[in-house]
Amino acid sequence: KNSEIKEGSSFIFTNTRSAEEKVYNSLPYVDGVKIIKEFPDKIKIAVETAAPQYVLYFNNEYLILSERDKLLDKCSELPPELINIVGVKFSVSEIGKIVYENEKTKDMFLNIANTFRSNGLNNIKGIDVSDIDNIIVNYDNRIKIKIGKN
């Protein structure tokens, strides 16, 4: 339905790229879509579900984001199970995608979060990237870990 591919429409002329974008943009908890034509008469739609990972504070509310920066939801209180990212400059596109002023900052907090997780440390509560040379990780609301030059 969201792909706007209609039963009986021309299989050959179906624009799968456009249909993928329509599904992605219309369903908030979809992080990836792939539409595959299977000849002679089938179309498969594979959908990757988006999982909430991070929170950014913006315009007096918290934006809940997937790892691919898709805006999934908004809320008035900080969800304690998600990582609160502080100090990053960004804007929100019309389709709910986060656009970072500096991609290096985004890469930095993603690398830090993924490194902690891959080592079994899953209680990160926040990452402050206000000073890219002196990043502060809040672990379990008990320990502050400084990462950087000083």
mmCIF file of C-alpha atoms in Angstrom:
data_model
loop_
_atom_site.group_PDB
_atom_site.id
_atom_site.type_symbol
_atom_site.label_atom_id
_atom_site.label_comp_id
_atom_site.label_asym_id
_atom_site.label_seq_id
_atom_site.Cartn_x
_atom_site.Cartn_y
_atom_site.Cartn_z
ATOM 1 C CA LYS A 1 0.000 0.000 0.000
ATOM 2 C CA ASN A 2 2.679 2.539 1.021
ATOM 3 C CA SER A 3 4.804 1.693 -2.032
ATOM 4 C CA GLU A 4 1.956 2.744 -4.334
ATOM 5 C CA ILE A 5 2.660 -0.311 -6.494
ATOM 6 C CA LYS A 6 -0.734 -1.419 -7.737
ATOM 7 C CA GLU A 7 -1.769 -4.931 -8.626
ATOM 8 C CA GLY A 8 -2.006 -5.243 -12.388
ATOM 9 C CA SER A 9 0.312 -2.323 -13.128
ATOM 10 C CA SER A 10 3.138 -2.726 -15.635
ATOM 11 C CA PHE A 11 5.793 -4.921 -14.073
ATOM 12 C CA ILE A 12 8.565 -3.708 -16.344
ATOM 13 C CA PHE A 13 7.860 -0.006 -15.875
ATOM 14 C CA THR A 14 7.395 -0.110 -12.101
ATOM 15 C CA ASN A 15 9.801 2.397 -10.568
ATOM 16 C CA THR A 16 11.214 0.419 -7.639
ATOM 17 C CA ARG A 17 13.497 3.266 -6.475
ATOM 18 C CA SER A 18 10.550 5.633 -6.131
ATOM 19 C CA ALA A 19 8.473 2.961 -4.378
ATOM 20 C CA GLU A 20 11.322 2.282 -1.917
ATOM 21 C CA GLU A 21 11.515 5.982 -1.050
ATOM 22 C CA LYS A 22 7.751 6.179 -0.535
ATOM 23 C CA VAL A 23 7.777 3.242 1.872
ATOM 24 C CA TYR A 24 10.814 4.619 3.730
ATOM 25 C CA ASN A 25 9.330 8.115 4.053
ATOM 26 C CA SER A 26 5.808 7.040 5.012
ATOM 27 C CA LEU A 27 6.640 4.522 7.763
ATOM 28 C CA PRO A 28 8.679 5.906 10.673
ATOM 29 C CA TYR A 29 10.009 2.598 12.015
ATOM 30 C CA VAL A 30 11.414 1.482 8.657
ATOM 31 C CA ASP A 31 15.176 2.009 8.351
ATOM 32 C CA GLY A 32 15.685 0.365 4.982
ATOM 33 C CA VAL A 33 13.614 -0.861 2.041
ATOM 34 C CA LYS A 34 14.579 -2.968 -0.953
ATOM 35 C CA ILE A 35 12.105 -3.820 -3.697
ATOM 36 C CA ILE A 36 13.127 -6.640 -6.015
ATOM 37 C CA LYS A 37 11.449 -7.621 -9.267
ATOM 38 C CA GLU A 38 11.277 -11.395 -9.723
ATOM 39 C CA PHE A 39 10.439 -12.317 -13.269
ATOM 40 C CA PRO A 40 8.011 -13.072 -14.665
ATOM 41 C CA ASP A 41 5.418 -11.553 -12.324
ATOM 42 C CA LYS A 42 6.465 -11.093 -8.687
ATOM 43 C CA ILE A 43 7.690 -8.180 -6.639
ATOM 44 C CA LYS A 44 9.327 -8.715 -3.234
ATOM 45 C CA ILE A 45 9.498 -5.943 -0.674
ATOM 46 C CA ALA A 46 12.144 -6.413 2.028
ATOM 47 C CA VAL A 47 11.870 -4.052 4.990
ATOM 48 C CA GLU A 48 14.487 -3.421 7.670
ATOM 49 C CA THR A 49 12.963 -2.347 10.965
ATOM 50 C CA ALA A 50 14.433 0.682 12.694
ATOM 51 C CA ALA A 51 15.373 0.308 16.347
ATOM 52 C CA PRO A 52 15.559 3.317 18.678
ATOM 53 C CA GLN A 53 19.209 3.996 19.592
ATOM 54 C CA TYR A 54 19.865 7.650 20.367
ATOM 55 C CA VAL A 55 18.198 10.791 21.630
ATOM 56 C CA LEU A 56 18.891 14.391 20.619
ATOM 57 C CA TYR A 57 17.286 17.375 22.349
ATOM 58 C CA PHE A 58 15.684 19.786 19.883
ATOM 59 C CA ASN A 59 13.023 22.509 20.256
ATOM 60 C CA ASN A 60 12.077 21.508 23.825
ATOM 61 C CA GLU A 61 11.598 17.829 23.054
ATOM 62 C CA TYR A 62 13.652 14.684 22.667
ATOM 63 C CA LEU A 63 14.042 13.217 19.203
ATOM 64 C CA ILE A 64 14.325 9.431 19.160
ATOM 65 C CA LEU A 65 16.617 8.259 16.377
ATOM 66 C CA SER A 66 17.630 5.046 14.711
ATOM 67 C CA GLU A 67 21.300 4.284 14.135
ATOM 68 C CA ARG A 68 20.847 5.559 10.571
ATOM 69 C CA ASP A 69 19.608 8.916 11.889
ATOM 70 C CA LYS A 70 15.970 8.448 11.008
ATOM 71 C CA LEU A 71 13.612 10.333 13.272
ATOM 72 C CA LEU A 72 11.369 7.668 14.792
ATOM 73 C CA ASP A 73 9.455 9.588 17.426
ATOM 74 C CA LYS A 74 9.431 12.602 19.745
ATOM 75 C CA CYS A 75 8.815 12.754 23.476
ATOM 76 C CA SER A 76 8.862 15.297 26.294
ATOM 77 C CA GLU A 77 11.052 13.286 28.686
ATOM 78 C CA LEU A 78 14.419 11.642 28.200
ATOM 79 C CA PRO A 79 13.950 7.892 27.615
ATOM 80 C CA PRO A 80 16.407 6.266 30.086
ATOM 81 C CA GLU A 81 17.102 3.240 27.881
ATOM 82 C CA LEU A 82 18.513 5.330 25.014
ATOM 83 C CA ILE A 83 21.822 7.170 24.660
ATOM 84 C CA ASN A 84 21.470 10.931 25.067
ATOM 85 C CA ILE A 85 23.787 12.722 22.630
ATOM 86 C CA VAL A 86 24.776 16.231 23.772
ATOM 87 C CA GLY A 87 26.743 18.944 22.007
ATOM 88 C CA VAL A 88 26.101 18.005 18.402
ATOM 89 C CA LYS A 89 24.886 20.628 15.922
ATOM 90 C CA PHE A 90 22.223 19.430 13.507
ATOM 91 C CA SER A 91 18.995 20.186 11.677
ATOM 92 C CA VAL A 92 15.995 18.034 10.811
ATOM 93 C CA SER A 93 15.055 17.542 7.154
ATOM 94 C CA GLU A 94 11.483 17.500 5.866
ATOM 95 C CA ILE A 95 11.470 13.701 5.771
ATOM 96 C CA GLY A 96 12.657 13.337 9.341
ATOM 97 C CA LYS A 97 16.319 12.690 8.659
ATOM 98 C CA ILE A 98 18.935 14.266 10.909
ATOM 99 C CA VAL A 99 21.474 16.384 9.029
ATOM 100 C CA TYR A 100 24.650 16.961 11.032
ATOM 101 C CA GLU A 101 26.649 20.152 10.689
ATOM 102 C CA ASN A 102 29.813 18.072 11.100
ATOM 103 C CA GLU A 103 29.693 14.404 10.053
ATOM 104 C CA LYS A 104 32.913 13.794 12.003
ATOM 105 C CA THR A 105 31.031 14.464 15.246
ATOM 106 C CA LYS A 106 28.372 11.919 14.304
ATOM 107 C CA ASP A 107 30.997 9.333 13.376
ATOM 108 C CA MET A 108 32.724 9.967 16.692
ATOM 109 C CA PHE A 109 29.700 9.270 18.905
ATOM 110 C CA LEU A 110 28.647 6.280 16.793
ATOM 111 C CA ASN A 111 32.128 4.760 17.053
ATOM 112 C CA ILE A 112 32.230 5.306 20.805
ATOM 113 C CA ALA A 113 28.769 3.789 21.357
ATOM 114 C CA ASN A 114 29.504 0.811 19.092
ATOM 115 C CA THR A 115 32.873 0.181 20.756
ATOM 116 C CA PHE A 116 31.281 0.124 24.208
ATOM 117 C CA ARG A 117 28.472 -2.175 23.032
ATOM 118 C CA SER A 118 30.779 -4.582 21.217
ATOM 119 C CA ASN A 119 32.710 -4.991 24.473
ATOM 120 C CA GLY A 120 29.578 -5.801 26.470
ATOM 121 C CA LEU A 121 29.259 -2.360 28.065
ATOM 122 C CA ASN A 122 25.607 -1.571 27.347
ATOM 123 C CA ASN A 123 24.765 0.995 30.020
ATOM 124 C CA ILE A 124 25.856 4.151 28.229
ATOM 125 C CA LYS A 125 23.434 6.889 29.236
ATOM 126 C CA GLY A 126 24.996 9.782 27.354
ATOM 127 C CA ILE A 127 27.810 11.023 25.169
ATOM 128 C CA ASP A 128 28.817 14.689 25.253
ATOM 129 C CA VAL A 129 30.621 15.739 22.067
ATOM 130 C CA SER A 130 30.543 19.495 22.777
ATOM 131 C CA ASP A 131 34.354 19.438 22.659
ATOM 132 C CA ILE A 132 35.423 16.853 20.077
ATOM 133 C CA ASP A 133 38.893 16.714 21.643
ATOM 134 C CA ASN A 134 37.482 15.956 25.103
ATOM 135 C CA ILE A 135 34.422 13.745 24.805
ATOM 136 C CA ILE A 136 32.645 12.663 27.978
ATOM 137 C CA VAL A 137 30.757 9.365 28.199
ATOM 138 C CA ASN A 138 28.198 8.914 30.971
ATOM 139 C CA TYR A 139 28.209 5.253 31.920
ATOM 140 C CA ASP A 140 25.286 4.018 34.022
ATOM 141 C CA ASN A 141 24.774 7.500 35.542
ATOM 142 C CA ARG A 142 27.657 6.638 37.885
ATOM 143 C CA ILE A 143 30.891 6.952 35.922
ATOM 144 C CA LYS A 144 32.117 9.726 33.629
ATOM 145 C CA ILE A 145 34.715 8.569 31.125
ATOM 146 C CA LYS A 146 36.778 11.260 29.413
ATOM 147 C CA ILE A 147 38.018 10.467 25.921
ATOM 148 C CA GLY A 148 40.377 12.888 24.256
ATOM 149 C CA LYS A 149 43.572 14.859 24.420
ATOM 150 C CA ASN A 150 43.348 16.098 28.037
#
